[in-house]
GROMACS .gro file of C-alpha atoms in nm:
model
  339
    1UNK     CA    1   9.663  13.733  11.356
    2UNK     CA    2   9.719  13.601  11.686
    3UNK     CA    3   9.860  13.277  11.654
    4UNK     CA    4   9.573  12.971  11.595
    5UNK     CA    5   9.628  12.677  11.855
    6UNK     CA    6   9.735  12.345  11.781
    7UNK     CA    7   9.479  12.127  11.535
    8UNK     CA    8   9.416  11.713  11.692
    9UNK     CA    9   9.479  11.498  11.410
   10UNK     CA   10   9.139  11.373  11.499
   11UNK     CA   11   8.758  11.387  11.394
   12UNK     CA   12   8.582  11.732  11.339
   13UNK     CA   13   8.214  11.751  11.416
   14UNK     CA   14   8.075  11.985  11.136
   15UNK     CA   15   7.828  12.170  11.323
   16UNK     CA   16   8.164  12.366  11.422
   17UNK     CA   17   8.190  12.520  11.104
   18UNK     CA   18   7.831  12.729  11.054
   19UNK     CA   19   7.994  13.036  11.136
   20UNK     CA   20   8.374  13.060  11.105
   21UNK     CA   21   8.386  13.431  11.261
   22UNK     CA   22   8.459  13.151  11.570
   23UNK     CA   23   8.691  12.969  11.415
   24UNK     CA   24   8.941  13.178  11.568
   25UNK     CA   25   8.805  13.241  11.899
   26UNK     CA   26   8.786  12.868  11.903
   27UNK     CA   27   9.107  12.642  12.141
   28UNK     CA   28   9.096  12.306  12.008
   29UNK     CA   29   9.160  12.140  12.277
   30UNK     CA   30   9.078  11.832  12.358
   31UNK     CA   31   8.792  11.898  12.521
   32UNK     CA   32   8.604  12.011  12.150
   33UNK     CA   33   8.764  11.693  12.045
   34UNK     CA   34   8.588  11.457  12.211
   35UNK     CA   35   8.283  11.641  12.194
   36UNK     CA   36   8.273  11.643  11.808
   37UNK     CA   37   8.376  11.246  11.836
   38UNK     CA   38   8.055  11.127  11.998
   39UNK     CA   39   7.888  11.403  11.786
   40UNK     CA   40   8.043  11.147  11.445
   41UNK     CA   41   7.978  10.864  11.579
   42UNK     CA   42   7.616  10.887  11.600
   43UNK     CA   43   7.537  11.072  11.243
   44UNK     CA   44   7.594  10.925  10.870
   45UNK     CA   45   7.604  11.276  10.743
   46UNK     CA   46   7.917  11.300  10.928
   47UNK     CA   47   8.122  11.000  10.738
   48UNK     CA   48   8.274  11.190  10.524
   49UNK     CA   49   8.427  11.458  10.720
   50UNK     CA   50   8.491  11.188  10.994
   51UNK     CA   51   8.681  10.958  10.751
   52UNK     CA   52   8.831  11.293  10.608
   53UNK     CA   53   8.995  11.419  10.881
   54UNK     CA   54   9.139  11.081  11.022
   55UNK     CA   55   9.245  10.850  10.723
   56UNK     CA   56   9.294  11.190  10.549
   57UNK     CA   57   9.633  11.343  10.611
   58UNK     CA   58   9.773  11.130  10.931
   59UNK     CA   59  10.129  11.204  11.052
   60UNK     CA   60  10.432  10.980  11.175
   61UNK     CA   61  10.386  10.945  11.522
   62UNK     CA   62  10.799  11.047  11.577
   63UNK     CA   63  10.977  11.289  11.376
   64UNK     CA   64  11.285  11.247  11.153
   65UNK     CA   65  11.592  11.237  11.317
   66UNK     CA   66  11.926  11.404  11.216
   67UNK     CA   67  12.130  11.151  11.019
   68UNK     CA   68  12.424  10.971  11.221
   69UNK     CA   69  12.682  10.735  11.037
   70UNK     CA   70  12.472  10.409  11.027
   71UNK     CA   71  12.648  10.104  11.191
   72UNK     CA   72  12.478   9.773  11.209
   73UNK     CA   73  12.583   9.661  11.480
   74UNK     CA   74  12.132   9.573  11.664
   75UNK     CA   75  11.923   9.412  11.522
   76UNK     CA   76  11.692   9.593  11.430
   77UNK     CA   77  11.985   9.854  11.173
   78UNK     CA   78  12.103   9.497  11.014
   79UNK     CA   79  11.710   9.436  10.876
   80UNK     CA   80  11.696   9.842  10.822
   81UNK     CA   81  12.015   9.807  10.620
   82UNK     CA   82  11.859   9.510  10.475
   83UNK     CA   83  11.569   9.705  10.415
   84UNK     CA   84  11.772   9.998  10.203
   85UNK     CA   85  11.974   9.806  10.010
   86UNK     CA   86  11.666   9.618   9.883
   87UNK     CA   87  11.473   9.921   9.845
   88UNK     CA   88  11.785  10.167   9.594
   89UNK     CA   89  11.806  10.396   9.965
   90UNK     CA   90  12.176  10.468   9.818
   91UNK     CA   91  11.984  10.622   9.477
   92UNK     CA   92  11.756  10.865   9.605
   93UNK     CA   93  12.016  11.000   9.859
   94UNK     CA   94  12.308  11.041   9.601
   95UNK     CA   95  12.074  11.223   9.371
   96UNK     CA   96  11.717  11.281   9.445
   97UNK     CA   97  11.610  11.549   9.618
   98UNK     CA   98  11.241  11.622   9.542
   99UNK     CA   99  10.972  11.333   9.460
  100UNK     CA  100  10.621  11.369   9.324
  101UNK     CA  101  10.313  11.098   9.349
  102UNK     CA  102   9.948  11.042   9.189
  103UNK     CA  103   9.755  10.802   9.326
  104UNK     CA  104   9.300  10.668   9.412
  105UNK     CA  105   9.194  10.599   9.713
  106UNK     CA  106   8.819  10.484   9.797
  107UNK     CA  107   8.722  10.532  10.178
  108UNK     CA  108   8.476  10.358  10.359
  109UNK     CA  109   8.305  10.408  10.733
  110UNK     CA  110   8.110  10.093  10.996
  111UNK     CA  111   7.993  10.075  11.279
  112UNK     CA  112   7.849   9.806  11.540
  113UNK     CA  113   7.788   9.517  11.363
  114UNK     CA  114   8.096   9.581  11.127
  115UNK     CA  115   7.841   9.576  10.829
  116UNK     CA  116   7.922   9.827  10.506
  117UNK     CA  117   7.643   9.905  10.213
  118UNK     CA  118   7.793  10.102   9.859
  119UNK     CA  119   7.681  10.433   9.971
  120UNK     CA  120   7.908  10.422  10.247
  121UNK     CA  121   8.208  10.417   9.973
  122UNK     CA  122   8.348  10.778   9.834
  123UNK     CA  123   8.604  10.710   9.543
  124UNK     CA  124   8.878  10.992   9.530
  125UNK     CA  125   9.218  11.109   9.423
  126UNK     CA  126   9.534  11.222   9.618
  127UNK     CA  127   9.825  11.462   9.468
  128UNK     CA  128  10.140  11.495   9.676
  129UNK     CA  129  10.533  11.708   9.713
  130UNK     CA  130  10.761  11.648   9.880
  131UNK     CA  131  11.163  11.812   9.856
  132UNK     CA  132  11.303  11.628  10.116
  133UNK     CA  133  11.349  11.489  10.399
  134UNK     CA  134  11.096  11.797  10.604
  135UNK     CA  135  10.870  11.942  10.309
  136UNK     CA  136  10.589  11.839  10.202
  137UNK     CA  137  10.214  11.896  10.065
  138UNK     CA  138  10.005  11.699  10.006
  139UNK     CA  139   9.610  11.773   9.855
  140UNK     CA  140   9.315  11.486   9.818
  141UNK     CA  141   9.031  11.515   9.714
  142UNK     CA  142   8.703  11.345   9.745
  143UNK     CA  143   8.303  11.275   9.627
  144UNK     CA  144   8.391  11.665   9.560
  145UNK     CA  145   8.526  11.709   9.947
  146UNK     CA  146   8.893  11.881   9.931
  147UNK     CA  147   9.146  11.889  10.162
  148UNK     CA  148   9.570  12.006  10.194
  149UNK     CA  149   9.784  11.933  10.451
  150UNK     CA  150  10.194  11.984  10.373
  151UNK     CA  151  10.494  12.079  10.580
  152UNK     CA  152  10.766  12.407  10.546
  153UNK     CA  153  10.987  12.216  10.776
  154UNK     CA  154  10.870  12.444  11.049
  155UNK     CA  155  10.565  12.323  11.118
  156UNK     CA  156  10.310  12.113  10.985
  157UNK     CA  157   9.925  12.181  10.886
  158UNK     CA  158   9.656  12.132  10.802
  159UNK     CA  159   9.347  12.260  10.556
  160UNK     CA  160   8.970  12.195  10.502
  161UNK     CA  161   8.638  12.317  10.343
  162UNK     CA  162   8.515  12.305  10.759
  163UNK     CA  163   8.787  12.456  10.927
  164UNK     CA  164   9.009  12.619  10.744
  165UNK     CA  165   9.379  12.633  10.790
  166UNK     CA  166   9.506  12.514  11.105
  167UNK     CA  167   9.821  12.378  11.246
  168UNK     CA  168   9.905  12.043  11.341
  169UNK     CA  169   9.946  11.926  11.731
  170UNK     CA  170  10.231  11.797  11.737
  171UNK     CA  171  10.528  11.970  11.585
  172UNK     CA  172  10.650  11.854  11.169
  173UNK     CA  173  10.704  11.484  11.090
  174UNK     CA  174  10.658  11.321  10.826
  175UNK     CA  175  10.315  11.194  10.628
  176UNK     CA  176  10.201  10.920  10.736
  177UNK     CA  177  10.128  10.805  10.383
  178UNK     CA  178  10.546  10.887  10.297
  179UNK     CA  179  10.583  10.592  10.536
  180UNK     CA  180  10.335  10.404  10.346
  181UNK     CA  181  10.582  10.213  10.111
  182UNK     CA  182  10.649  10.507   9.992
  183UNK     CA  183  10.936  10.659  10.036
  184UNK     CA  184  11.233  10.445  10.123
  185UNK     CA  185  11.467  10.669  10.297
  186UNK     CA  186  11.241  10.844  10.491
  187UNK     CA  187  11.084  10.516  10.592
  188UNK     CA  188  11.446  10.356  10.695
  189UNK     CA  189  11.505  10.672  10.899
  190UNK     CA  190  11.172  10.772  11.123
  191UNK     CA  191  11.254  10.359  11.206
  192UNK     CA  192  11.671  10.445  11.311
  193UNK     CA  193  11.573  10.402  11.677
  194UNK     CA  194  11.313  10.074  11.690
  195UNK     CA  195  11.371   9.779  11.859
  196UNK     CA  196  11.323   9.490  11.736
  197UNK     CA  197  11.077   9.293  11.911
  198UNK     CA  198  11.055   8.953  11.772
  199UNK     CA  199  10.877   8.809  11.484
  200UNK     CA  200  10.551   8.749  11.330
  201UNK     CA  201  10.416   8.576  11.047
  202UNK     CA  202  10.220   8.820  10.846
  203UNK     CA  203   9.988   8.643  10.548
  204UNK     CA  204  10.238   8.470  10.323
  205UNK     CA  205  10.487   8.639  10.459
  206UNK     CA  206  10.747   8.596  10.765
  207UNK     CA  207  10.874   8.906  10.905
  208UNK     CA  208  11.085   9.084  11.207
  209UNK     CA  209  10.904   9.351  11.406
  210UNK     CA  210  11.004   9.652  11.488
  211UNK     CA  211  10.852   9.895  11.763
  212UNK     CA  212  10.905  10.259  11.795
  213UNK     CA  213  10.761  10.372  12.123
  214UNK     CA  214  10.745  10.823  12.162
  215UNK     CA  215  10.849  10.860  12.475
  216UNK     CA  216  10.669  11.052  12.720
  217UNK     CA  217  10.765  11.456  12.675
  218UNK     CA  218  10.647  11.394  12.381
  219UNK     CA  219  10.312  11.251  12.491
  220UNK     CA  220  10.403  11.482  12.718
  221UNK     CA  221  10.362  11.819  12.489
  222UNK     CA  222  10.033  11.641  12.285
  223UNK     CA  223   9.844  11.677  12.643
  224UNK     CA  224   9.619  11.871  12.788
  225UNK     CA  225   9.479  11.944  13.132
  226UNK     CA  226   9.105  11.721  12.977
  227UNK     CA  227   9.321  11.515  12.830
  228UNK     CA  228   9.636  11.290  12.804
  229UNK     CA  229   9.781  11.125  12.568
  230UNK     CA  230   9.833  10.797  12.767
  231UNK     CA  231  10.113  10.598  12.499
  232UNK     CA  232  10.157  10.543  12.121
  233UNK     CA  233  10.354  10.289  12.036
  234UNK     CA  234  10.480  10.223  11.596
  235UNK     CA  235  10.575   9.858  11.409
  236UNK     CA  236  10.704   9.767  11.087
  237UNK     CA  237  10.659   9.474  10.971
  238UNK     CA  238  10.984   9.436  10.760
  239UNK     CA  239  10.961   9.087  10.476
  240UNK     CA  240  11.280   8.846  10.626
  241UNK     CA  241  11.207   8.691  10.258
  242UNK     CA  242  11.233   9.018  10.102
  243UNK     CA  243  11.382   9.266  10.288
  244UNK     CA  244  11.051   9.498  10.232
  245UNK     CA  245  10.863   9.686  10.446
  246UNK     CA  246  10.519   9.495  10.453
  247UNK     CA  247  10.248   9.677  10.721
  248UNK     CA  248  10.257   9.943  10.887
  249UNK     CA  249  10.076   9.970  11.249
  250UNK     CA  250  10.096  10.224  11.483
  251UNK     CA  251   9.806  10.291  11.861
  252UNK     CA  252   9.745  10.572  12.060
  253UNK     CA  253   9.574  10.592  12.343
  254UNK     CA  254   9.401  10.848  12.561
  255UNK     CA  255   9.217  10.904  12.826
  256UNK     CA  256   8.958  11.201  12.837
  257UNK     CA  257   8.815  11.307  13.186
  258UNK     CA  258   8.614  11.647  13.167
  259UNK     CA  259   8.627  11.837  13.566
  260UNK     CA  260   8.233  11.602  13.762
  261UNK     CA  261   8.261  11.300  13.514
  262UNK     CA  262   8.432  10.972  13.468
  263UNK     CA  263   8.691  10.900  13.336
  264UNK     CA  264   8.720  10.817  12.905
  265UNK     CA  265   8.906  10.621  12.704
  266UNK     CA  266   9.006  10.611  12.310
  267UNK     CA  267   9.206  10.396  12.144
  268UNK     CA  268   9.307  10.540  11.757
  269UNK     CA  269   9.508  10.220  11.574
  270UNK     CA  270   9.553  10.207  11.187
  271UNK     CA  271   9.695   9.941  11.092
  272UNK     CA  272   9.842   9.973  10.689
  273UNK     CA  273   9.909   9.653  10.433
  274UNK     CA  274  10.142   9.736  10.119
  275UNK     CA  275  10.183   9.494   9.890
  276UNK     CA  276  10.340   9.573   9.458
  277UNK     CA  277  10.666   9.696   9.488
  278UNK     CA  278  10.773   9.835   9.145
  279UNK     CA  279  11.057   9.960   9.100
  280UNK     CA  280  11.105  10.341   8.958
  281UNK     CA  281  11.433  10.550   8.819
  282UNK     CA  282  11.603  10.153   9.040
  283UNK     CA  283  11.405  10.296   9.318
  284UNK     CA  284  11.105  10.015   9.478
  285UNK     CA  285  10.853  10.197   9.576
  286UNK     CA  286  10.516  10.042   9.711
  287UNK     CA  287  10.176  10.081   9.446
  288UNK     CA  288   9.873   9.987   9.668
  289UNK     CA  289   9.761   9.903   9.956
  290UNK     CA  290   9.493   9.893  10.272
  291UNK     CA  291   9.439  10.083  10.584
  292UNK     CA  292   9.210   9.956  10.842
  293UNK     CA  293   9.125  10.208  11.137
  294UNK     CA  294   8.938  10.118  11.412
  295UNK     CA  295   8.848  10.381  11.713
  296UNK     CA  296   8.751  10.234  11.997
  297UNK     CA  297   8.597  10.337  12.284
  298UNK     CA  298   8.585  10.260  12.645
  299UNK     CA  299   8.485  10.330  13.052
  300UNK     CA  300   8.332  10.385  13.323
  301UNK     CA  301   7.864  10.508  13.192
  302UNK     CA  302   7.845  10.356  12.865
  303UNK     CA  303   7.595  10.165  12.705
  304UNK     CA  304   7.834   9.895  12.554
  305UNK     CA  305   8.161   9.767  12.739
  306UNK     CA  306   8.340   9.857  12.438
  307UNK     CA  307   8.186  10.102  12.116
  308UNK     CA  308   8.357  10.068  11.817
  309UNK     CA  309   8.369  10.228  11.488
  310UNK     CA  310   8.560  10.132  11.139
  311UNK     CA  311   8.658  10.324  10.934
  312UNK     CA  312   8.885  10.171  10.532
  313UNK     CA  313   9.048  10.282  10.293
  314UNK     CA  314   9.202  10.129   9.952
  315UNK     CA  315   9.538  10.303   9.857
  316UNK     CA  316   9.686  10.260   9.457
  317UNK     CA  317   9.966  10.484   9.311
  318UNK     CA  318   9.936  10.629   8.915
  319UNK     CA  319  10.266  10.779   8.850
  320UNK     CA  320  10.564  10.856   9.068
  321UNK     CA  321  10.851  11.051   8.984
  322UNK     CA  322  11.173  11.159   9.094
  323UNK     CA  323  11.349  11.530   9.112
  324UNK     CA  324  11.071  11.742   9.039
  325UNK     CA  325  11.085  12.043   8.764
  326UNK     CA  326  11.083  12.391   8.928
  327UNK     CA  327  11.032  12.247   9.303
  328UNK     CA  328  11.106  12.476   9.535
  329UNK     CA  329  11.143  12.602   9.890
  330UNK     CA  330  10.822  12.820   9.768
  331UNK     CA  331  10.566  12.606   9.730
  332UNK     CA  332  10.579  12.439  10.049
  333UNK     CA  333  10.477  12.838  10.182
  334UNK     CA  334  10.230  12.770  10.439
  335UNK     CA  335   9.881  12.908  10.478
  336UNK     CA  336   9.878  13.270  10.585
  337UNK     CA  337   9.658  13.182  10.907
  338UNK     CA  338   9.906  12.935  11.025
  339UNK     CA  339  10.228  13.231  10.932
   0.00000   0.00000   0.00000
């Protein structure tokens, strides 16, 4: 079987699913994505699939870097050392090889006017397994739909009932959900190259702000002849009082231009509030939070200067277990279609 083209981590079009025989012949370029995206924004019946595609299993914009000796020569490293001490990272690194977590989610989508209705709220649950540091698997079931995503350390992939299994664009990276207070070691590793850019008041907390910026070579690999990923930044907000990560924001700007058409821009932003840290076997783990996603489209020729669609996920964690019996490398073998 020929290898599948990478699939962008963006909304998909349910009409693409009517013929599974054509899936292997398609190239999931940004051109296809933008066509699907426009269609989804105007069809309420696609709300759930759009929610699951965007919020369900997003990845971190940056990969884990090889471990190196830590030092506190910079303000950013001092902030991370405080976070590590507060959360108990040393306990995980000293003896934890694997992790299991389960929880519940509620998904909502709304468009212009920010009006929500009860019919658009979708409840579900998820389970996640992780074999430190780059092997992970998540299953998310919402309103009768189940999606999966995983990484065996060599390839990251996603599988939905409407598109089957596909390799994720951008290579192996941590699951963003792990960065939402669920895995302190991964949070510390991902933010290790971050820059301290100042302080900000978040809720009732004075916070240090760390910034990660995706480099140009990586952005170039994410782009194609139709779309250019201009930037992707991630920001971590660490409480000055407790040392904990209390908010995680990231934003991607993409320029789309097809032959004979004016350029159009898409800005995708995710802001996650991270709350309710509890100690599990000596490790501080966040047990609830809320993510708000904003999809903004702007450019020449639109009736409105900026077309905005927003989505929300409210989550809670029911159970966290370290050193899961029986979990092995074989548990993370990707689907045959992406091997």
